[in-house]
PDB file of C-alpha atoms and ligand atoms in Angstrom:
ATOM      1  CA  UNK A  91      -2.687-152.125  16.431  1.00 58.00           C
ATOM      2  CA  UNK A  92      -4.756-154.903  17.917  1.00 59.00           C
ATOM      3  CA  UNK A  93      -3.543-154.266  21.428  1.00 78.00           C
ATOM      4  CA  UNK A  94      -2.768-150.834  22.819  1.00 89.00           C
ATOM      5  CA  UNK A  95      -1.042-152.655  25.661  1.00 95.00           C
ATOM      6  CA  UNK A  96       2.105-152.723  23.510  1.00 97.00           C
ATOM      7  CA  UNK A  97       2.343-148.949  23.309  1.00 96.00           C
ATOM      8  CA  UNK A  98       3.043-148.176  26.967  1.00 97.00           C
ATOM      9  CA  UNK A  99       6.426-148.592  28.607  1.00 98.00           C
ATOM     10  CA  UNK A 100       6.324-152.182  29.795  1.00 98.00           C
ATOM     11  CA  UNK A 101       8.381-155.216  30.659  1.00 98.00           C
ATOM     12  CA  UNK A 102       7.200-158.245  28.677  1.00 98.00           C
ATOM     13  CA  UNK A 103       8.174-161.496  30.412  1.00 98.00           C
ATOM     14  CA  UNK A 104       9.362-164.138  27.944  1.00 98.00           C
ATOM     15  CA  UNK A 105       8.080-167.607  28.773  1.00 98.00           C
ATOM     16  CA  UNK A 106      11.166-169.117  27.124  1.00 98.00           C
ATOM     17  CA  UNK A 107      12.788-169.158  30.570  1.00 98.00           C
ATOM     18  CA  UNK A 108       9.657-170.324  32.417  1.00 98.00           C
ATOM     19  CA  UNK A 109       9.087-173.738  33.965  1.00 98.00           C
ATOM     20  CA  UNK A 110       7.019-175.380  31.234  1.00 97.00           C
ATOM     21  CA  UNK A 111       5.714-178.033  33.593  1.00 98.00           C
ATOM     22  CA  UNK A 112       3.813-175.249  35.350  1.00 97.00           C
ATOM     23  CA  UNK A 113       3.497-172.693  32.587  1.00 98.00           C
ATOM     24  CA  UNK A 114      -0.007-171.458  33.437  1.00 98.00           C
ATOM     25  CA  UNK A 115       0.930-170.835  37.057  1.00 98.00           C
ATOM     26  CA  UNK A 116       4.102-169.007  36.023  1.00 98.00           C
ATOM     27  CA  UNK A 117       2.125-166.711  33.718  1.00 98.00           C
ATOM     28  CA  UNK A 118      -0.369-166.068  36.530  1.00 98.00           C
ATOM     29  CA  UNK A 119       2.501-165.114  38.838  1.00 98.00           C
ATOM     30  CA  UNK A 120       3.861-162.374  36.582  1.00 98.00           C
ATOM     31  CA  UNK A 121       0.419-161.127  35.596  1.00 98.00           C
ATOM     32  CA  UNK A 122      -0.445-160.962  39.268  1.00 98.00           C
ATOM     33  CA  UNK A 123       2.569-158.663  39.649  1.00 98.00           C
ATOM     34  CA  UNK A 124       1.286-156.411  36.860  1.00 98.00           C
ATOM     35  CA  UNK A 125       2.658-157.873  33.611  1.00 98.00           C
ATOM     36  CA  UNK A 126       0.230-157.438  30.712  1.00 98.00           C
ATOM     37  CA  UNK A 127       2.307-158.385  27.675  1.00 98.00           C
ATOM     38  CA  UNK A 128       3.480-161.997  27.606  1.00 98.00           C
ATOM     39  CA  UNK A 129       6.254-162.719  25.087  1.00 98.00           C
ATOM     40  CA  UNK A 130       6.215-166.077  23.311  1.00 98.00           C
ATOM     41  CA  UNK A 131       9.371-167.249  21.492  1.00 98.00           C
ATOM     42  CA  UNK A 132       8.666-169.577  18.575  1.00 98.00           C
ATOM     43  CA  UNK A 133      11.761-171.286  17.092  1.00 98.00           C
ATOM     44  CA  UNK A 134      11.809-173.752  14.228  1.00 98.00           C
ATOM     45  CA  UNK A 135      15.213-175.436  14.252  1.00 98.00           C
ATOM     46  CA  UNK A 136      16.029-173.748  10.919  1.00 98.00           C
ATOM     47  CA  UNK A 137      16.047-169.975  11.295  1.00 98.00           C
ATOM     48  CA  UNK A 138      17.601-170.610  14.710  1.00 98.00           C
ATOM     49  CA  UNK A 139      18.968-173.969  15.883  1.00 98.00           C
ATOM     50  CA  UNK A 140      16.534-174.684  18.762  1.00 98.00           C
ATOM     51  CA  UNK A 141      12.965-175.869  18.404  1.00 98.00           C
ATOM     52  CA  UNK A 142      10.629-174.441  21.012  1.00 98.00           C
ATOM     53  CA  UNK A 143       6.886-174.049  20.849  1.00 97.00           C
ATOM     54  CA  UNK A 144       4.077-173.462  18.400  1.00 98.00           C
ATOM     55  CA  UNK A 145       0.432-172.403  18.174  1.00 98.00           C
ATOM     56  CA  UNK A 146      -0.726-175.058  20.646  1.00 98.00           C
ATOM     57  CA  UNK A 147       0.983-173.233  23.507  1.00 98.00           C
ATOM     58  CA  UNK A 148      -0.313-169.850  22.321  1.00 98.00           C
ATOM     59  CA  UNK A 149      -3.789-171.330  22.281  1.00 98.00           C
ATOM     60  CA  UNK A 150      -3.333-172.909  25.716  1.00 98.00           C
ATOM     61  CA  UNK A 151      -2.411-169.517  27.216  1.00 98.00           C
ATOM     62  CA  UNK A 152      -4.734-167.239  25.269  1.00 98.00           C
ATOM     63  CA  UNK A 153      -7.857-167.340  27.471  1.00 98.00           C
ATOM     64  CA  UNK A 154      -5.852-167.053  30.668  1.00 98.00           C
ATOM     65  CA  UNK A 155      -3.869-164.032  29.426  1.00 98.00           C
ATOM     66  CA  UNK A 156      -6.817-162.285  27.770  1.00 98.00           C
ATOM     67  CA  UNK A 157      -9.177-162.759  30.683  1.00 98.00           C
ATOM     68  CA  UNK A 158      -6.565-161.154  32.970  1.00 97.00           C
ATOM     69  CA  UNK A 159      -6.458-158.139  30.636  1.00 97.00           C
ATOM     70  CA  UNK A 160      -3.221-159.073  28.903  1.00 98.00           C
ATOM     71  CA  UNK A 161      -1.910-159.669  25.407  1.00 98.00           C
ATOM     72  CA  UNK A 162       0.272-162.268  23.700  1.00 98.00           C
ATOM     73  CA  UNK A 163       3.341-160.972  21.882  1.00 98.00           C
ATOM     74  CA  UNK A 164       4.406-163.764  19.534  1.00 98.00           C
ATOM     75  CA  UNK A 165       8.000-163.597  18.255  1.00 99.00           C
ATOM     76  CA  UNK A 166       8.386-165.897  15.270  1.00 99.00           C
ATOM     77  CA  UNK A 167      11.994-167.035  14.811  1.00 98.00           C
ATOM     78  CA  UNK A 168      10.974-169.219  11.897  1.00 98.00           C
ATOM     79  CA  UNK A 169      11.788-169.360   8.201  1.00 98.00           C
ATOM     80  CA  UNK A 170       9.122-168.237   5.754  1.00 98.00           C
ATOM     81  CA  UNK A 171       6.679-167.108   8.464  1.00 98.00           C
ATOM     82  CA  UNK A 172       4.024-166.205   5.885  1.00 97.00           C
ATOM     83  CA  UNK A 173       2.864-169.799   5.909  1.00 94.00           C
ATOM     84  CA  UNK A 174       2.115-169.711   9.640  1.00 98.00           C
ATOM     85  CA  UNK A 175       0.540-166.344  10.381  1.00 98.00           C
ATOM     86  CA  UNK A 176      -3.048-167.543  10.179  1.00 98.00           C
ATOM     87  CA  UNK A 177      -2.594-170.373  12.667  1.00 98.00           C
ATOM     88  CA  UNK A 178      -0.908-168.132  15.263  1.00 98.00           C
ATOM     89  CA  UNK A 179      -3.623-165.494  14.848  1.00 98.00           C
ATOM     90  CA  UNK A 180      -6.286-168.160  15.260  1.00 98.00           C
ATOM     91  CA  UNK A 181      -4.504-169.476  18.350  1.00 98.00           C
ATOM     92  CA  UNK A 182      -4.931-166.075  20.025  1.00 98.00           C
ATOM     93  CA  UNK A 183      -1.832-164.004  19.267  1.00 98.00           C
ATOM     94  CA  UNK A 184      -2.354-160.250  19.658  1.00 98.00           C
ATOM     95  CA  UNK A 185       0.907-159.218  18.057  1.00 98.00           C
ATOM     96  CA  UNK A 186       2.964-161.276  15.614  1.00 98.00           C
ATOM     97  CA  UNK A 187       6.562-160.325  14.895  1.00 98.00           C
ATOM     98  CA  UNK A 188       8.465-161.858  12.001  1.00 98.00           C
ATOM     99  CA  UNK A 189      12.184-161.666  11.272  1.00 98.00           C
ATOM    100  CA  UNK A 190      13.395-159.447   8.462  1.00 98.00           C
ATOM    101  CA  UNK A 191      15.975-162.124   7.656  1.00 98.00           C
ATOM    102  CA  UNK A 192      13.401-164.915   7.397  1.00 98.00           C
ATOM    103  CA  UNK A 193      11.410-163.938   4.304  1.00 97.00           C
ATOM    104  CA  UNK A 194      11.777-161.839   1.160  1.00 96.00           C
ATOM    105  CA  UNK A 195       8.080-160.948   1.500  1.00 96.00           C
ATOM    106  CA  UNK A 196       8.018-158.545   4.440  1.00 96.00           C
ATOM    107  CA  UNK A 197       5.349-156.185   3.159  1.00 96.00           C
ATOM    108  CA  UNK A 198       3.076-159.039   2.157  1.00 96.00           C
ATOM    109  CA  UNK A 199       3.475-160.857   5.485  1.00 97.00           C
ATOM    110  CA  UNK A 200       2.914-157.721   7.568  1.00 97.00           C
ATOM    111  CA  UNK A 201      -0.287-157.067   5.641  1.00 97.00           C
ATOM    112  CA  UNK A 202      -1.280-160.691   6.217  1.00 97.00           C
ATOM    113  CA  UNK A 203      -0.730-160.262   9.982  1.00 98.00           C
ATOM    114  CA  UNK A 204      -2.854-157.124  10.089  1.00 97.00           C
ATOM    115  CA  UNK A 205      -5.573-158.738   8.007  1.00 97.00           C
ATOM    116  CA  UNK A 206      -5.668-161.532  10.582  1.00 97.00           C
ATOM    117  CA  UNK A 207      -6.457-158.894  13.227  1.00 97.00           C
ATOM    118  CA  UNK A 208      -3.040-158.757  14.918  1.00 98.00           C
ATOM    119  CA  UNK A 209      -0.409-156.072  15.364  1.00 98.00           C
ATOM    120  CA  UNK A 210       2.373-156.535  12.807  1.00 98.00           C
ATOM    121  CA  UNK A 211       6.023-156.450  13.834  1.00 98.00           C
ATOM    122  CA  UNK A 212       9.460-156.922  12.308  1.00 98.00           C
ATOM    123  CA  UNK A 213      12.453-158.101  14.321  1.00 98.00           C
ATOM    124  CA  UNK A 214      16.026-157.533  13.211  1.00 98.00           C
ATOM    125  CA  UNK A 215      19.104-159.460  14.317  1.00 98.00           C
ATOM    126  CA  UNK A 216      22.152-157.657  15.699  1.00 98.00           C
ATOM    127  CA  UNK A 217      23.870-157.850  12.292  1.00 97.00           C
ATOM    128  CA  UNK A 218      20.941-156.426  10.317  1.00 97.00           C
ATOM    129  CA  UNK A 219      20.720-152.775   9.326  1.00 96.00           C
ATOM    130  CA  UNK A 220      17.439-151.141  10.380  1.00 95.00           C
ATOM    131  CA  UNK A 221      17.167-149.187   7.136  1.00 92.00           C
ATOM    132  CA  UNK A 222      14.802-151.717   5.572  1.00 90.00           C
ATOM    133  CA  UNK A 223      12.178-150.909   8.202  1.00 94.00           C
ATOM    134  CA  UNK A 224      11.738-147.521   6.566  1.00 90.00           C
ATOM    135  CA  UNK A 225      10.298-149.228   3.493  1.00 90.00           C
ATOM    136  CA  UNK A 226       7.316-150.564   5.438  1.00 93.00           C
ATOM    137  CA  UNK A 227       7.176-148.231   8.442  1.00 91.00           C
ATOM    138  CA  UNK A 228       4.515-145.796   7.229  1.00 89.00           C
ATOM    139  CA  UNK A 229       2.350-148.413   5.647  1.00 89.00           C
ATOM    140  CA  UNK A 230       2.165-151.739   7.443  1.00 93.00           C
ATOM    141  CA  UNK A 231       4.333-151.681  10.571  1.00 96.00           C
ATOM    142  CA  UNK A 232       3.029-151.565  14.157  1.00 97.00           C
ATOM    143  CA  UNK A 233       6.144-152.713  16.009  1.00 98.00           C
ATOM    144  CA  UNK A 234       9.901-152.882  15.459  1.00 98.00           C
ATOM    145  CA  UNK A 235      11.942-155.337  17.518  1.00 98.00           C
ATOM    146  CA  UNK A 236      15.658-154.773  17.964  1.00 98.00           C
ATOM    147  CA  UNK A 237      17.354-158.004  18.977  1.00 99.00           C
ATOM    148  CA  UNK A 238      20.032-157.179  21.537  1.00 99.00           C
ATOM    149  CA  UNK A 239      21.379-160.762  21.484  1.00 98.00           C
ATOM    150  CA  UNK A 240      21.557-163.215  18.620  1.00 98.00           C
ATOM    151  CA  UNK A 241      18.179-164.974  18.538  1.00 98.00           C
ATOM    152  CA  UNK A 242      17.851-168.544  19.711  1.00 98.00           C
ATOM    153  CA  UNK A 243      18.621-168.689  23.408  1.00 98.00           C
ATOM    154  CA  UNK A 244      17.789-167.021  26.692  1.00 98.00           C
ATOM    155  CA  UNK A 245      20.371-165.901  29.212  1.00 98.00           C
ATOM    156  CA  UNK A 246      22.844-164.275  26.814  1.00 98.00           C
ATOM    157  CA  UNK A 247      24.732-161.072  27.418  1.00 98.00           C
ATOM    158  CA  UNK A 248      23.335-157.785  26.105  1.00 98.00           C
ATOM    159  CA  UNK A 249      25.157-156.554  22.967  1.00 98.00           C
ATOM    160  CA  UNK A 250      26.120-152.963  23.822  1.00 98.00           C
ATOM    161  CA  UNK A 251      25.936-151.392  20.341  1.00 98.00           C
ATOM    162  CA  UNK A 252      22.217-152.218  20.449  1.00 98.00           C
ATOM    163  CA  UNK A 253      21.765-148.984  22.416  1.00 98.00           C
ATOM    164  CA  UNK A 254      22.928-146.826  19.537  1.00 98.00           C
ATOM    165  CA  UNK A 255      20.863-148.896  17.158  1.00 98.00           C
ATOM    166  CA  UNK A 256      17.746-148.363  19.286  1.00 98.00           C
ATOM    167  CA  UNK A 257      18.336-144.616  19.216  1.00 98.00           C
ATOM    168  CA  UNK A 258      18.670-144.641  15.430  1.00 97.00           C
ATOM    169  CA  UNK A 259      15.557-146.780  15.076  1.00 97.00           C
ATOM    170  CA  UNK A 260      13.513-144.532  17.355  1.00 97.00           C
ATOM    171  CA  UNK A 261      14.563-141.478  15.352  1.00 96.00           C
ATOM    172  CA  UNK A 262      13.770-143.118  12.019  1.00 95.00           C
ATOM    173  CA  UNK A 263      10.437-144.730  12.885  1.00 96.00           C
ATOM    174  CA  UNK A 264       7.049-142.995  13.080  1.00 95.00           C
ATOM    175  CA  UNK A 265       6.153-142.096  16.671  1.00 95.00           C
ATOM    176  CA  UNK A 266       3.271-144.573  16.819  1.00 94.00           C
ATOM    177  CA  UNK A 267       5.449-147.603  15.982  1.00 96.00           C
ATOM    178  CA  UNK A 268       6.263-149.592  19.125  1.00 98.00           C
ATOM    179  CA  UNK A 269      10.008-150.073  19.728  1.00 98.00           C
ATOM    180  CA  UNK A 270      10.742-153.374  21.437  1.00 98.00           C
ATOM    181  CA  UNK A 271      14.097-154.723  22.606  1.00 99.00           C
ATOM    182  CA  UNK A 272      14.803-158.392  23.307  1.00 99.00           C
ATOM    183  CA  UNK A 273      17.810-160.093  24.850  1.00 98.00           C
ATOM    184  CA  UNK A 274      19.959-159.535  27.914  1.00 98.00           C
ATOM    185  CA  UNK A 275      17.477-157.196  29.583  1.00 98.00           C
ATOM    186  CA  UNK A 276      18.064-156.789  33.306  1.00 98.00           C
ATOM    187  CA  UNK A 277      17.999-154.015  35.894  1.00 98.00           C
ATOM    188  CA  UNK A 278      21.146-152.450  34.396  1.00 98.00           C
ATOM    189  CA  UNK A 279      20.301-152.654  30.709  1.00 98.00           C
ATOM    190  CA  UNK A 280      16.557-151.924  30.946  1.00 98.00           C
ATOM    191  CA  UNK A 281      16.894-148.231  31.904  1.00 98.00           C
ATOM    192  CA  UNK A 282      19.570-147.786  29.231  1.00 98.00           C
ATOM    193  CA  UNK A 283      17.218-149.186  26.597  1.00 98.00           C
ATOM    194  CA  UNK A 284      14.436-146.897  27.780  1.00 98.00           C
ATOM    195  CA  UNK A 285      16.802-143.921  27.526  1.00 98.00           C
ATOM    196  CA  UNK A 286      17.647-145.060  23.985  1.00 98.00           C
ATOM    197  CA  UNK A 287      13.970-144.992  23.033  1.00 98.00           C
ATOM    198  CA  UNK A 288      12.617-148.522  23.587  1.00 98.00           C
ATOM    199  CA  UNK A 289       9.213-148.833  25.248  1.00 98.00           C
ATOM    200  CA  UNK A 290       8.662-152.604  25.307  1.00 98.00           C
ATOM    201  CA  UNK A 291      11.355-154.575  27.110  1.00 98.00           C
ATOM    202  CA  UNK A 292      11.408-158.355  26.794  1.00 99.00           C
ATOM    203  CA  UNK A 293      12.915-160.187  29.741  1.00 98.00           C
ATOM    204  CA  UNK A 294      13.213-163.953  30.046  1.00 98.00           C
ATOM    205  CA  UNK A 295      15.905-165.132  32.435  1.00 98.00           C
ATOM    206  CA  UNK A 296      15.792-161.912  34.502  1.00 98.00           C
ATOM    207  CA  UNK A 297      12.168-162.753  35.368  1.00 98.00           C
ATOM    208  CA  UNK A 298      11.629-166.509  35.145  1.00 98.00           C
ATOM    209  CA  UNK A 299      15.224-167.388  36.016  1.00 98.00           C
ATOM    210  CA  UNK A 300      14.721-165.715  39.397  1.00 98.00           C
ATOM    211  CA  UNK A 301      13.541-167.593  42.471  1.00 97.00           C
ATOM    212  CA  UNK A 302      10.503-165.328  42.697  1.00 98.00           C
ATOM    213  CA  UNK A 303       9.412-164.264  39.176  1.00 98.00           C
ATOM    214  CA  UNK A 304       6.754-161.872  40.497  1.00 98.00           C
ATOM    215  CA  UNK A 305       9.275-160.014  42.665  1.00 98.00           C
ATOM    216  CA  UNK A 306      11.812-160.023  39.825  1.00 98.00           C
ATOM    217  CA  UNK A 307       9.194-158.596  37.455  1.00 98.00           C
ATOM    218  CA  UNK A 308       8.286-155.858  39.934  1.00 98.00           C
ATOM    219  CA  UNK A 309      11.925-154.885  40.476  1.00 98.00           C
ATOM    220  CA  UNK A 310      12.683-154.841  36.761  1.00 98.00           C
ATOM    221  CA  UNK A 311       9.583-152.791  35.916  1.00 98.00           C
ATOM    222  CA  UNK A 312      10.555-150.290  38.638  1.00 98.00           C
ATOM    223  CA  UNK A 313      14.134-150.073  37.296  1.00 98.00           C
ATOM    224  CA  UNK A 314      12.757-149.366  33.818  1.00 98.00           C
ATOM    225  CA  UNK A 315      10.178-146.859  35.043  1.00 97.00           C
ATOM    226  CA  UNK A 316       7.560-149.107  33.458  1.00 96.00           C
ATOM    227  CA  UNK A 317       3.942-149.496  34.456  1.00 87.00           C
TER     228      UNK A 317
HETATM  229  C1  LIG B 282      15.914-165.063  22.323  1.00 73.95           C
HETATM  230  C2  LIG B 282      14.490-164.717  22.598  1.00 73.95           C
HETATM  231  C3  LIG B 282      14.269-163.935  23.821  1.00 73.95           C
HETATM  232  C4  LIG B 282      14.712-164.594  25.107  1.00 73.95           C
HETATM  233  C5  LIG B 282      15.368-163.524  25.911  1.00 73.95           C
HETATM  234  O1  LIG B 282      16.078-165.511  21.050  1.00 73.95           O
HETATM  235  O2  LIG B 282      13.921-163.986  21.533  1.00 73.95           O
HETATM  236  O3  LIG B 282      12.909-163.480  23.935  1.00 73.95           O
HETATM  237  O4  LIG B 282      13.672-165.164  25.847  1.00 73.95           O
HETATM  238  O5  LIG B 282      15.966-164.108  27.012  1.00 73.95           O
HETATM  239  P1  LIG B 282      16.813-163.253  28.054  1.00 73.95           P
HETATM  240  O6  LIG B 282      15.918-162.182  28.585  1.00 73.95           O
HETATM  241  O7  LIG B 282      17.205-164.270  29.062  1.00 73.95           O
HETATM  242  O8  LIG B 282      17.984-162.678  27.301  1.00 73.95           O
HETATM  243 ZN1  LIG B 283      11.911-163.094  21.833  1.00 73.95          ZN
END
């Protein structure tokens, strides 16, 4: 995929819980502590109730993140994402993840993401069976994202059956497909997700909700055995 940074075991801080009035400085703080994958949550007010951010913010962060050796992991919680792939790629996304529940055209959209030069991912909600990933796994999939909360908000509690789901996904997916988990990741749940087979751990409130995001990142990465 576009960025090999996604393949290692890493904690990916989600800027959803950052202080947006000082977003650049907050990203610098976690990258200074070693973070290299920055997770960007895009919500449209339709697929999920909240509206968050769009390509302008991706573009505003892209140079800063890339020049520090990092990558932008863009999680699209939007309906019919196929109409928006090009603008996020142009804004500087390195990986673009769409929701399985948000379009009937998964194969087409994944191919569109790859053609735009980005890694192509599919996220599934807690109520979605991972079986459909098998249909695209060999062909067009770089990353699978298991939501361990219902998408839309930071700070929710980890849904325990996600651990079994991660294990099943890891077993079913080709070895080179990144397995990401998102929601309720903290020092307790992170090592459990790693044991279940996840390698990319998204953390929002556990990092940016802390008084010292850099220290929180370092502690979480250590708990997960991440680099
Ligand atoms: C939720 C988002 C997450 C969110 C996670 O819909 O996809 O990336 O930032 O937040 P925490 O880590 O607080 O559960
Ligand atoms: Zn996310």
